[in-house]
Coordinates of C-alpha atoms and ligand atoms in Angstrom, one line a residue:
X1 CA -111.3 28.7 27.6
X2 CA -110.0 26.1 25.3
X3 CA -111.2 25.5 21.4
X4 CA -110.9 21.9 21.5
X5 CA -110.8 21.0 24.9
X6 CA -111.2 16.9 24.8
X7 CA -107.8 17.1 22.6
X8 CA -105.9 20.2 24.7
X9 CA -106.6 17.8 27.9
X10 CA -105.2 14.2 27.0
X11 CA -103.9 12.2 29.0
X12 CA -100.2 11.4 28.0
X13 CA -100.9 8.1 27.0
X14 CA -103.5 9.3 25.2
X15 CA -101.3 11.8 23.4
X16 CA -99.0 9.4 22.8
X17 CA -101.3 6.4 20.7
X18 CA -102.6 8.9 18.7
X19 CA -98.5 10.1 17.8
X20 CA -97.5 6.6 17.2
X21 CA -100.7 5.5 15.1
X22 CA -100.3 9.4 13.0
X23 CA -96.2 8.1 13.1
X24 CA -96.7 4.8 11.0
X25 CA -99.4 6.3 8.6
X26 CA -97.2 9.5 8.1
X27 CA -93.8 6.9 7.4
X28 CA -96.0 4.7 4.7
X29 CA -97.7 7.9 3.3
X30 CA -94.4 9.5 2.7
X31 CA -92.4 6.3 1.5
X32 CA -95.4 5.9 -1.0
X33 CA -96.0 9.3 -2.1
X34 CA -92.7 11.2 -2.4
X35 CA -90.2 9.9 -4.2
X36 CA -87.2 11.9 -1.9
X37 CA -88.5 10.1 1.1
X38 CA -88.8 7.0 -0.6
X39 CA -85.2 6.9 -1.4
X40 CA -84.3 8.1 1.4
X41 CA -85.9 5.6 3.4
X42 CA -84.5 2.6 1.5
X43 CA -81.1 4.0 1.9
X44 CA -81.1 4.1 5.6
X45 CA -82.8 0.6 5.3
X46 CA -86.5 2.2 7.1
X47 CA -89.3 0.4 5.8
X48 CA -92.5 1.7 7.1
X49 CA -93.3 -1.3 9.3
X50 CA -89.9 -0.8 11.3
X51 CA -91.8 1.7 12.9
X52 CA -93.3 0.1 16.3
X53 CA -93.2 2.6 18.7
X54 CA -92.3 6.4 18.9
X55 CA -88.7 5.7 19.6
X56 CA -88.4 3.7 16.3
X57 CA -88.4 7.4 14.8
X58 CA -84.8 7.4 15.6
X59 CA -83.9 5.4 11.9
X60 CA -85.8 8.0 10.1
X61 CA -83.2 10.2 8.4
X62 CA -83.5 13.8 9.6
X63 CA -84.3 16.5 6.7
X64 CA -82.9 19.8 6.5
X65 CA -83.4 23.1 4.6
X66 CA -81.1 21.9 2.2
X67 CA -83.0 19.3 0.8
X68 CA -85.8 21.8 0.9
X69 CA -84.4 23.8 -1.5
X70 CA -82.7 21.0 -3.9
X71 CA -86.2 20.1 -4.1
X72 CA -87.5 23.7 -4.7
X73 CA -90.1 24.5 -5.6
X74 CA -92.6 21.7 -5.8
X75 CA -90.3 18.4 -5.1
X76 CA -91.3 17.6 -1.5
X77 CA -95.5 17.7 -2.1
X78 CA -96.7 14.4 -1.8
X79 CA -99.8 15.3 -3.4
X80 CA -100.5 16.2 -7.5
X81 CA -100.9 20.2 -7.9
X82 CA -105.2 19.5 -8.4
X83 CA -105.2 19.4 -4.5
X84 CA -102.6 21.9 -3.4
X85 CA -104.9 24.7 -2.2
X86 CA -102.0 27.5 -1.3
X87 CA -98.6 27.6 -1.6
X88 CA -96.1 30.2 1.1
X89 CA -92.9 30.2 1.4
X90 CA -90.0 31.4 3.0
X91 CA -88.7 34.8 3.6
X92 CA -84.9 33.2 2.5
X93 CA -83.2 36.4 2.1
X94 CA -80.7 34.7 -0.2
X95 CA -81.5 31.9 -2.8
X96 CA -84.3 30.3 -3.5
X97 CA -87.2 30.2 -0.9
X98 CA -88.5 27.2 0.6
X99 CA -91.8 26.3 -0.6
X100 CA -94.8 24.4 1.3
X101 CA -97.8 23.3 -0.4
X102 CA -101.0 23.2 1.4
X103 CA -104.0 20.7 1.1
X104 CA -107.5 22.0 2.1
X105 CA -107.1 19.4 5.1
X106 CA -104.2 21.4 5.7
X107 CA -105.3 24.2 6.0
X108 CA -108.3 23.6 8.3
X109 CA -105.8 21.6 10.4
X110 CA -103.8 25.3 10.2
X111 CA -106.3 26.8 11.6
X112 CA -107.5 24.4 14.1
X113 CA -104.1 25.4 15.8
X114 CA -103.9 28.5 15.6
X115 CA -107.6 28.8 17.0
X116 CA -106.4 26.7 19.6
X117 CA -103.3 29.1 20.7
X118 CA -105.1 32.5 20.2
X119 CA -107.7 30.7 22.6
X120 CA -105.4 30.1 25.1
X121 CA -103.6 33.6 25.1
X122 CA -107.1 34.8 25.7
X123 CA -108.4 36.1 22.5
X124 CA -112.3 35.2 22.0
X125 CA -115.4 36.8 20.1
X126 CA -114.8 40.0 21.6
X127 CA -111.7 40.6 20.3
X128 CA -110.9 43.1 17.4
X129 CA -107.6 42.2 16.5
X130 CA -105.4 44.2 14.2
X131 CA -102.9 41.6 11.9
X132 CA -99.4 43.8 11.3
X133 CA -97.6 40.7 10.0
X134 CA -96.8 41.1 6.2
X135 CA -99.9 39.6 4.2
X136 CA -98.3 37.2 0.9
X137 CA -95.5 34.6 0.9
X138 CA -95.1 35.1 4.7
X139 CA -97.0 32.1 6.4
X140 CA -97.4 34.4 10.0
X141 CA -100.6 36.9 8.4
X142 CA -102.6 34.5 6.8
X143 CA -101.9 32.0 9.8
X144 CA -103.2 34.1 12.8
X145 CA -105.8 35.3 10.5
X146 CA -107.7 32.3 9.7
X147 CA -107.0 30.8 13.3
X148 CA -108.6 34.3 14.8
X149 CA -111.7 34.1 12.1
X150 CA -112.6 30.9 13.4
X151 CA -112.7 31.8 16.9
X152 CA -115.2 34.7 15.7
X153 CA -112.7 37.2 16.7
X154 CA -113.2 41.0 14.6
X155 CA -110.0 40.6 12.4
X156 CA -108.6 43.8 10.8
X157 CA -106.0 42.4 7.9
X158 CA -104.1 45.7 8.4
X159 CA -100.9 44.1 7.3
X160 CA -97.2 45.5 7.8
X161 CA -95.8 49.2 7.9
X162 CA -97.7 52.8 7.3
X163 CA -97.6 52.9 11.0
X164 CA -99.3 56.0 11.5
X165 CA -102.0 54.2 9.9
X166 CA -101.7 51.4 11.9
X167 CA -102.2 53.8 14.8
X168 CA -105.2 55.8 13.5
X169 CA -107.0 52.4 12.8
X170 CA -105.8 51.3 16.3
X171 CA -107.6 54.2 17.9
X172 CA -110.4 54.4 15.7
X173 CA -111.7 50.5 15.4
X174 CA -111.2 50.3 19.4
X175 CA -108.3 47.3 18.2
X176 CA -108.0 45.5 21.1
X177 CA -105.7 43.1 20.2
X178 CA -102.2 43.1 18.1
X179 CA -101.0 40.3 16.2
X180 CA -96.9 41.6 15.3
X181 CA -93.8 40.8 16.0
X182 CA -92.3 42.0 19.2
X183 CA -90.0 44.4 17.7
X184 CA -92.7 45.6 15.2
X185 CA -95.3 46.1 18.7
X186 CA -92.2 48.3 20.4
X187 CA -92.1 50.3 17.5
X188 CA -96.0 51.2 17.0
X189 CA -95.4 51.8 20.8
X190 CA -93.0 54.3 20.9
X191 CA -94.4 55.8 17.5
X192 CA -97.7 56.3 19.4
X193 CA -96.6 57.7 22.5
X194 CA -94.6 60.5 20.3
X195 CA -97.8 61.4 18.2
X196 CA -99.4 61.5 22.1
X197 CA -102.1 59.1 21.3
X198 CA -100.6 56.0 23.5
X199 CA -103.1 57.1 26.3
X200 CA -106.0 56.7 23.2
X201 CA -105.5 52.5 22.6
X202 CA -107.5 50.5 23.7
X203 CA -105.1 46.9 23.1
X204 CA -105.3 44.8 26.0
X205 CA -103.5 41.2 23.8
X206 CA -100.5 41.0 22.0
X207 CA -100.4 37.9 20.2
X208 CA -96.5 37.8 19.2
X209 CA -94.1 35.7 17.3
X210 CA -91.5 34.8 14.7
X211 CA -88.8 36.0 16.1
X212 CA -87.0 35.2 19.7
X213 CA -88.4 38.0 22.7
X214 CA -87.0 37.5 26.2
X215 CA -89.2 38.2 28.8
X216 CA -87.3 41.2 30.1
X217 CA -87.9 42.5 26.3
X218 CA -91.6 41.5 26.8
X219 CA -91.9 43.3 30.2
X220 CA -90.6 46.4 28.0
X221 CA -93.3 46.2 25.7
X222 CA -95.9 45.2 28.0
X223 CA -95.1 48.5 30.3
X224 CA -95.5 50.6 26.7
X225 CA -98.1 49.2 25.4
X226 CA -100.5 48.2 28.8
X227 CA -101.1 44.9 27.2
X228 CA -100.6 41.1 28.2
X229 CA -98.7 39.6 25.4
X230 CA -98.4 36.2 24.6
X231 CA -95.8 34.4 22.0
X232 CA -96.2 32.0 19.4
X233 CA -93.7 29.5 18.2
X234 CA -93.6 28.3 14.1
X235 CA -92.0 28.0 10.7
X236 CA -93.1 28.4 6.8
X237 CA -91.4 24.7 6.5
X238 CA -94.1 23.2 9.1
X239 CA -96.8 25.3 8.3
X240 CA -96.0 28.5 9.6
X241 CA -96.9 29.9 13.5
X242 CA -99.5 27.3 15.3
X243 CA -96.7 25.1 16.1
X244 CA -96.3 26.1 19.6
X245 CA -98.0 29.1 21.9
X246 CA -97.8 30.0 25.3
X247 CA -101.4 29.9 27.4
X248 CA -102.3 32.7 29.9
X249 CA -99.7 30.9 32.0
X250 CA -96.5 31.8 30.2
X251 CA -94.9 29.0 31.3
X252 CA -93.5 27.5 28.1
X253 CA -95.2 27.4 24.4
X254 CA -98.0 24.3 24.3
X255 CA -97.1 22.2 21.1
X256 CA -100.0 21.1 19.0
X257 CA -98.9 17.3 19.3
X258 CA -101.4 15.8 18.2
X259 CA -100.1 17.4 14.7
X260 CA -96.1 18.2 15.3
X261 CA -94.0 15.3 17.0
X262 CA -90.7 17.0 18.6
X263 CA -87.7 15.8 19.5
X264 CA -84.5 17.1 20.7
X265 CA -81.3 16.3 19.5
X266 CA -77.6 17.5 19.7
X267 CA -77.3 20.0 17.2
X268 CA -73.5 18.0 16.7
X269 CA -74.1 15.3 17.3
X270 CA -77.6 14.8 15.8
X271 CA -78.0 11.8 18.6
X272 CA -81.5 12.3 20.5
X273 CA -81.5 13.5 24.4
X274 CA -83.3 12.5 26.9
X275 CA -86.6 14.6 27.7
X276 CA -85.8 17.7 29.4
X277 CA -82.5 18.2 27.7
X278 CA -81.7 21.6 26.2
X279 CA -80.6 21.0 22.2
X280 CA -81.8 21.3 18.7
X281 CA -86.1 21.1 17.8
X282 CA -86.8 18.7 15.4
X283 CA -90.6 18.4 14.4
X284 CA -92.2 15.6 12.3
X285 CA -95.7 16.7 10.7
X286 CA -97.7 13.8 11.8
X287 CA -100.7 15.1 9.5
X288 CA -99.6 17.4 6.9
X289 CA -101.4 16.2 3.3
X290 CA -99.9 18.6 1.1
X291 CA -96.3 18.5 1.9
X292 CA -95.7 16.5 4.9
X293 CA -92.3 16.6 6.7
X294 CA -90.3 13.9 8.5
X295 CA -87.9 15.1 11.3
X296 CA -87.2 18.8 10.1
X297 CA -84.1 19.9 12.0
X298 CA -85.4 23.7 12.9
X299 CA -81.8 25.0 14.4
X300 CA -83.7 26.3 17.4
X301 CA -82.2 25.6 20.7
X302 CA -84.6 24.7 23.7
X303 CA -85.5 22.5 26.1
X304 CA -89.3 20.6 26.6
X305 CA -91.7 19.9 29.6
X306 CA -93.6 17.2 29.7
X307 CA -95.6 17.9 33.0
X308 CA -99.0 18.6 32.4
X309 CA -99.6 23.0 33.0
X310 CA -101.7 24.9 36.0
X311 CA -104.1 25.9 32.2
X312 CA -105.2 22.2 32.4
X313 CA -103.2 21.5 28.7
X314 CA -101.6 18.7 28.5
X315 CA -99.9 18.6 25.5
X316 CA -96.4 19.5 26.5
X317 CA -94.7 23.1 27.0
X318 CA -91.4 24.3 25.2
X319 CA -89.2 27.1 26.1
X320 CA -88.8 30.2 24.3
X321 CA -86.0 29.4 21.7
X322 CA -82.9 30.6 23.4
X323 CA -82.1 31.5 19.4
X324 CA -81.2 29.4 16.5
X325 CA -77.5 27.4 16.2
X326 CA -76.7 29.6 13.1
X327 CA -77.5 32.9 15.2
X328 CA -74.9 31.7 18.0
X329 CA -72.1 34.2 17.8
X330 CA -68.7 32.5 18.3
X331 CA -67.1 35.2 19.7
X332 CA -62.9 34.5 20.9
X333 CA -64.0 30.7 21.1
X334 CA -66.8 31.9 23.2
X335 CA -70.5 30.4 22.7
X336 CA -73.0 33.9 22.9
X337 CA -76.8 33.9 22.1
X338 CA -78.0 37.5 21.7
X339 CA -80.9 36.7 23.7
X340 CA -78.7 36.5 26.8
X341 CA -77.0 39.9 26.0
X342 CA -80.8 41.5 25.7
X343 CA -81.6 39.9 29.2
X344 CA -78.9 41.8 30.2
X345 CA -79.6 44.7 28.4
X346 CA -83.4 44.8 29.1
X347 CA -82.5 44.7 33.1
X348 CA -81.4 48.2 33.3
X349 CA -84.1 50.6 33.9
X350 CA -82.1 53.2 31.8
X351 CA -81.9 51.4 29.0
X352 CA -84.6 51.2 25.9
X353 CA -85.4 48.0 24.0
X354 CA -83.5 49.2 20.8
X355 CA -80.1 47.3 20.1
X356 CA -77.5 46.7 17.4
X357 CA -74.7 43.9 17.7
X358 CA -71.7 44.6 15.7
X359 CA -69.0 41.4 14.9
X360 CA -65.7 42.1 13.7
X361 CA -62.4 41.3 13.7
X362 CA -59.0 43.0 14.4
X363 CA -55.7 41.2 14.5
X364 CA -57.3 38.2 14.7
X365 CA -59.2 38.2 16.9
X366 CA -63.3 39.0 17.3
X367 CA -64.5 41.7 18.6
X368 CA -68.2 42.5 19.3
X369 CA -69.7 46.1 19.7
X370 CA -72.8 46.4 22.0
X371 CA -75.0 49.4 20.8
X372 CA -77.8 50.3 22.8
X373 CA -79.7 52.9 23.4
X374 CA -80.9 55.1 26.5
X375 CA -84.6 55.7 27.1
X376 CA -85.7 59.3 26.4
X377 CA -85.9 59.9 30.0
X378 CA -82.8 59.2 30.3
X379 CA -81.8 60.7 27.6
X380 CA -79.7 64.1 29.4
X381 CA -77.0 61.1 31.1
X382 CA -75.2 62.0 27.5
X383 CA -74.0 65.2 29.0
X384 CA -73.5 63.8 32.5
X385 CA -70.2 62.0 31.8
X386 CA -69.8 60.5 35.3
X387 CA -72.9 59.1 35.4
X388 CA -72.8 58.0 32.1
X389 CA -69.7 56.3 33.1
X390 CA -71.0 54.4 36.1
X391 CA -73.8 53.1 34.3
X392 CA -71.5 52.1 31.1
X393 CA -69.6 50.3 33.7
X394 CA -72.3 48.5 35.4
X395 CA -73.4 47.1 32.2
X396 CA -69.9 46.2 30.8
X397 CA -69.0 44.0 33.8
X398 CA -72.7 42.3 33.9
X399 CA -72.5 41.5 30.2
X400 CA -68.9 40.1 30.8
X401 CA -70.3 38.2 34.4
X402 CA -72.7 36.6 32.0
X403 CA -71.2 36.3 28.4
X404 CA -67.8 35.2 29.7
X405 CA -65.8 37.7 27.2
X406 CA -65.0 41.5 27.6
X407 CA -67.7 43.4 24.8
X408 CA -67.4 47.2 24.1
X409 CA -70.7 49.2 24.6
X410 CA -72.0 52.0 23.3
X411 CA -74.6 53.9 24.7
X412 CA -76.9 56.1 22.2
X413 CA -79.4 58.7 22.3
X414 CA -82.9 57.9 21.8
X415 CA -84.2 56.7 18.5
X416 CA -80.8 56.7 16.5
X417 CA -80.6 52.9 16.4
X418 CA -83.2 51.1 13.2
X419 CA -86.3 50.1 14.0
X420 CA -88.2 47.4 12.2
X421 CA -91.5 46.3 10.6
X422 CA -91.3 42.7 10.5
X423 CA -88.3 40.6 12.1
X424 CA -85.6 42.8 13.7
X425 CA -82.1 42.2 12.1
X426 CA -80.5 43.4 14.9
X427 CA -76.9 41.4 14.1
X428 CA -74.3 43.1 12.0
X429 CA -71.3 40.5 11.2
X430 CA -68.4 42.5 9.4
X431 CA -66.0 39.4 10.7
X432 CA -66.1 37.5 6.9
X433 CA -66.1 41.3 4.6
X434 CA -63.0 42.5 6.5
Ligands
DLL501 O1 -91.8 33.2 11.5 C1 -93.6 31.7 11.4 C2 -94.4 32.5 12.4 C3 -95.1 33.6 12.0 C4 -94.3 32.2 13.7 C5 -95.8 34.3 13.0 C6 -95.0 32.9 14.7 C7 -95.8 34.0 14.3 P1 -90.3 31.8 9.4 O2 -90.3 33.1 8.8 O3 -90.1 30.6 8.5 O4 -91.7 31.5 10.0 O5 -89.3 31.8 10.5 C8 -89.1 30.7 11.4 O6 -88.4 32.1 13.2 O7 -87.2 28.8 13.0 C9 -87.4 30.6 14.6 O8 -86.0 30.7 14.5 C10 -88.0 32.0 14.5 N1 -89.2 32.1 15.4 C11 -90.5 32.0 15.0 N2 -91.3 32.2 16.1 C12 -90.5 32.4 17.1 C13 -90.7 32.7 18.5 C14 -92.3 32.2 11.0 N3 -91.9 32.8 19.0 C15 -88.0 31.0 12.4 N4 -89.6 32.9 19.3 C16 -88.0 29.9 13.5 C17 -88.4 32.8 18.8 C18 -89.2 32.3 16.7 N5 -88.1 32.5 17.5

């Protein structure tokens, strides 16, 4: 099933005329209607007729977060407050948030592609679906929500935490379908199976996102859950989730391109690679009324396919992040994303999706502390010292086969590691307090 099928099915060329036609009208709209672009523009010498073909984007300056915020809160819209419909904005844990303004345009374009990706994870009118993202500033409630209203899906806006009420609804409205983030699902999981009502749910769709999930981590809560769960790609600075979402395939996250142009740069360098180079997202909104963006740098690292997908979409496929630049751990000199330490992690039977990385530093030098817990079942191995030792050493010299650097694990007992509502914060850098 697809929502809009004659756009999801474009030829390339196709895909491409529309970009470059959106592209110029986007460059003029911007150069006319917001006054940072406009100087912007002029000082990099860009005037919207430079623009002949999609490769011209390359003079466009790129904008960052920064400029986000020295133009908090209302600098960036490009149209006066009478049409700004909603504002979000950012969960920015320290500062001022970054604000986006939405047109009414905007947001039936919003959820146009949301309906689009909850489509093509396989959620229809039958679906009751149960929304534990955070309802308010946070773009990912209100997002799936309208996307899954439009596709006549049953939605339950049961918003974030009181799990056990989350649970009781679950059982009670039949839910069928979970929009949360990963860590969030794991956790109503677990929670479920100790109140012995697991056996009770009916959810056969997870409809994840917002924060990075390897598959292994997926397969975890897949096996806990019995669901098929699908993830979904996007950020409060480009609307929020609907950027990107992965079809029943799983082979990569479809972008919506007839509304987000992406690139791929060097996150050094800033210079553009060629198509299916692993680097640094940057999206242009190529329809965006409200607050419209050229060349956001995103700071997630991954790699795009072009080739058209066994779901009959066309528009092309990215990869799940591989995390963002600033969440790379420099560890000893050493580049280290924590998603490759939970592939590791998650490909041990005895071992439960619930970790903690811990940075510091001692004479110098960085050290990082693996904590990880075993699952229940496992849970007697803490009194079994030899066995706990060949498994702690099986784990150590993967980790270090695959990080390149020594790490020091720790393995716990069940359930003393946090768990988490919304976005895990599973990083604990001591290296700058001492
Ligand atoms: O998390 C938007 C969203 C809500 C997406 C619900 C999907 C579902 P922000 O809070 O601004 O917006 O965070 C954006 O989260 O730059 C990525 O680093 C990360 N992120 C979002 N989705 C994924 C994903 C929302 N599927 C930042 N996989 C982005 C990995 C993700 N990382």
């Amino acid at each position: 099933m697809m929502f809009q099928k004659d756009l999801e099915t474009m030829p390339r060329g196709e895909i491409e005329k529309i970009q470059l036609e959106r592209l110029k009208r986007l460059v003029a709209y911007c150069y006319d209607n917001v006054p940072f672009y406009h100087d912007r523009l002029d000082a990099a010498g860009v005037t919207p007729d430079k623009i002949k073909t999609l490769d011209d984007i390359k003079y466009i300056p790129y904008t960052t977060k920064a400029d986000m915020r020295d133009n908090y809160p209302f600098g960036l819209f490009a149209v006066p407050q009478s049409k700004i419909a909603r504002i979000h904005a950012s969960s920015g844990t320290t500062g001022k948030p970054t604000v986006v303004g939405y047109t009414k345009n905007d947001l039936e374009m919003w959820s146009d592609c949301m309906a689009r990706l909850v489509t093509a994870a396989g959620a229809d009118e039958n679906t009751i679906v149960q929304i534990c993202f955070g309802y308010g500033l946070f773009t990912g409630a209100l997002g799936l929500h309208y996307g899954l209203e439009k596709i006549g899906a049953t939605v339950v806006p049961s918003s974030s935490g009181n799990t056990e009420k989350q649970i009781m609804l679950m059982k009670d409205f039949g839910t069928n379908a979970l929009v949360s983030t990963p860590s969030y699902a794991q956790y109503i999981g677990e929670l479920a199976r100790e109140k012995g009502v697991l056996g009770d749910l009916k959810l056969k769709l997870g409809l994840f996102g917002s924060e990075g999930c390897t598959i292994e981590m997926r397969n975890a809560i897949e096996n806990t859950l019995g669901l098929f769960a699908t993830d979904n790609y996007g950020m409060s600075e480009l609307n929020g989730p609907g950027v990107s979402g992965e079809c029943r395939e799983r082979c990569g996250m479809h972008i919506n391109e007839d509304h987000f142009l992406a690139e791929i740069i060097d996150p050094q360098t800033g210079e553009v690679l060629p198509r299916g180079s692993e680097g640094e997202l940057v999206i242009t909104t190529l329809t965006k009324e409200g607050m419209p963006v050229l060349r956001y740098r995103t700071k997630d690292i991954t790699r795009i396919d072009y080739e058209p997908c066994a779901c009959g979409r066309t528009f092309a496929r990215m990869d799940k992040p591989k995390g963002r630049s600033d969440d790379m751990l420099k560890i000893r000199g050493v580049n280290v994303f924590p998603s490759q330490i939970e592939t590791v992690l998650m490909s041990f039977e005895e071992i439960a999706p619930h970790y903690q990385l811990i940075l510091t530093r001692e004479n110098y030098s960085d050290r990082l502390e693996i904590k990880v817990e075993l699952k229940e079942a496992y849970a007697g191995m803490l009194d079994n010292f030899p066995k706990l030792e060949e498994l702690h050493t099986k784990i150590t010299k993967e980790m270090k086969t695959v990080l390149g650097i020594s790490t020091k694990l720790t393995l716990m007992g069940s359930k003393t590691l946090e768990r988490f509502q919304g976005k895990a914060k599973r990083i604990v850098d001591l290296r700058s307090s001492g």
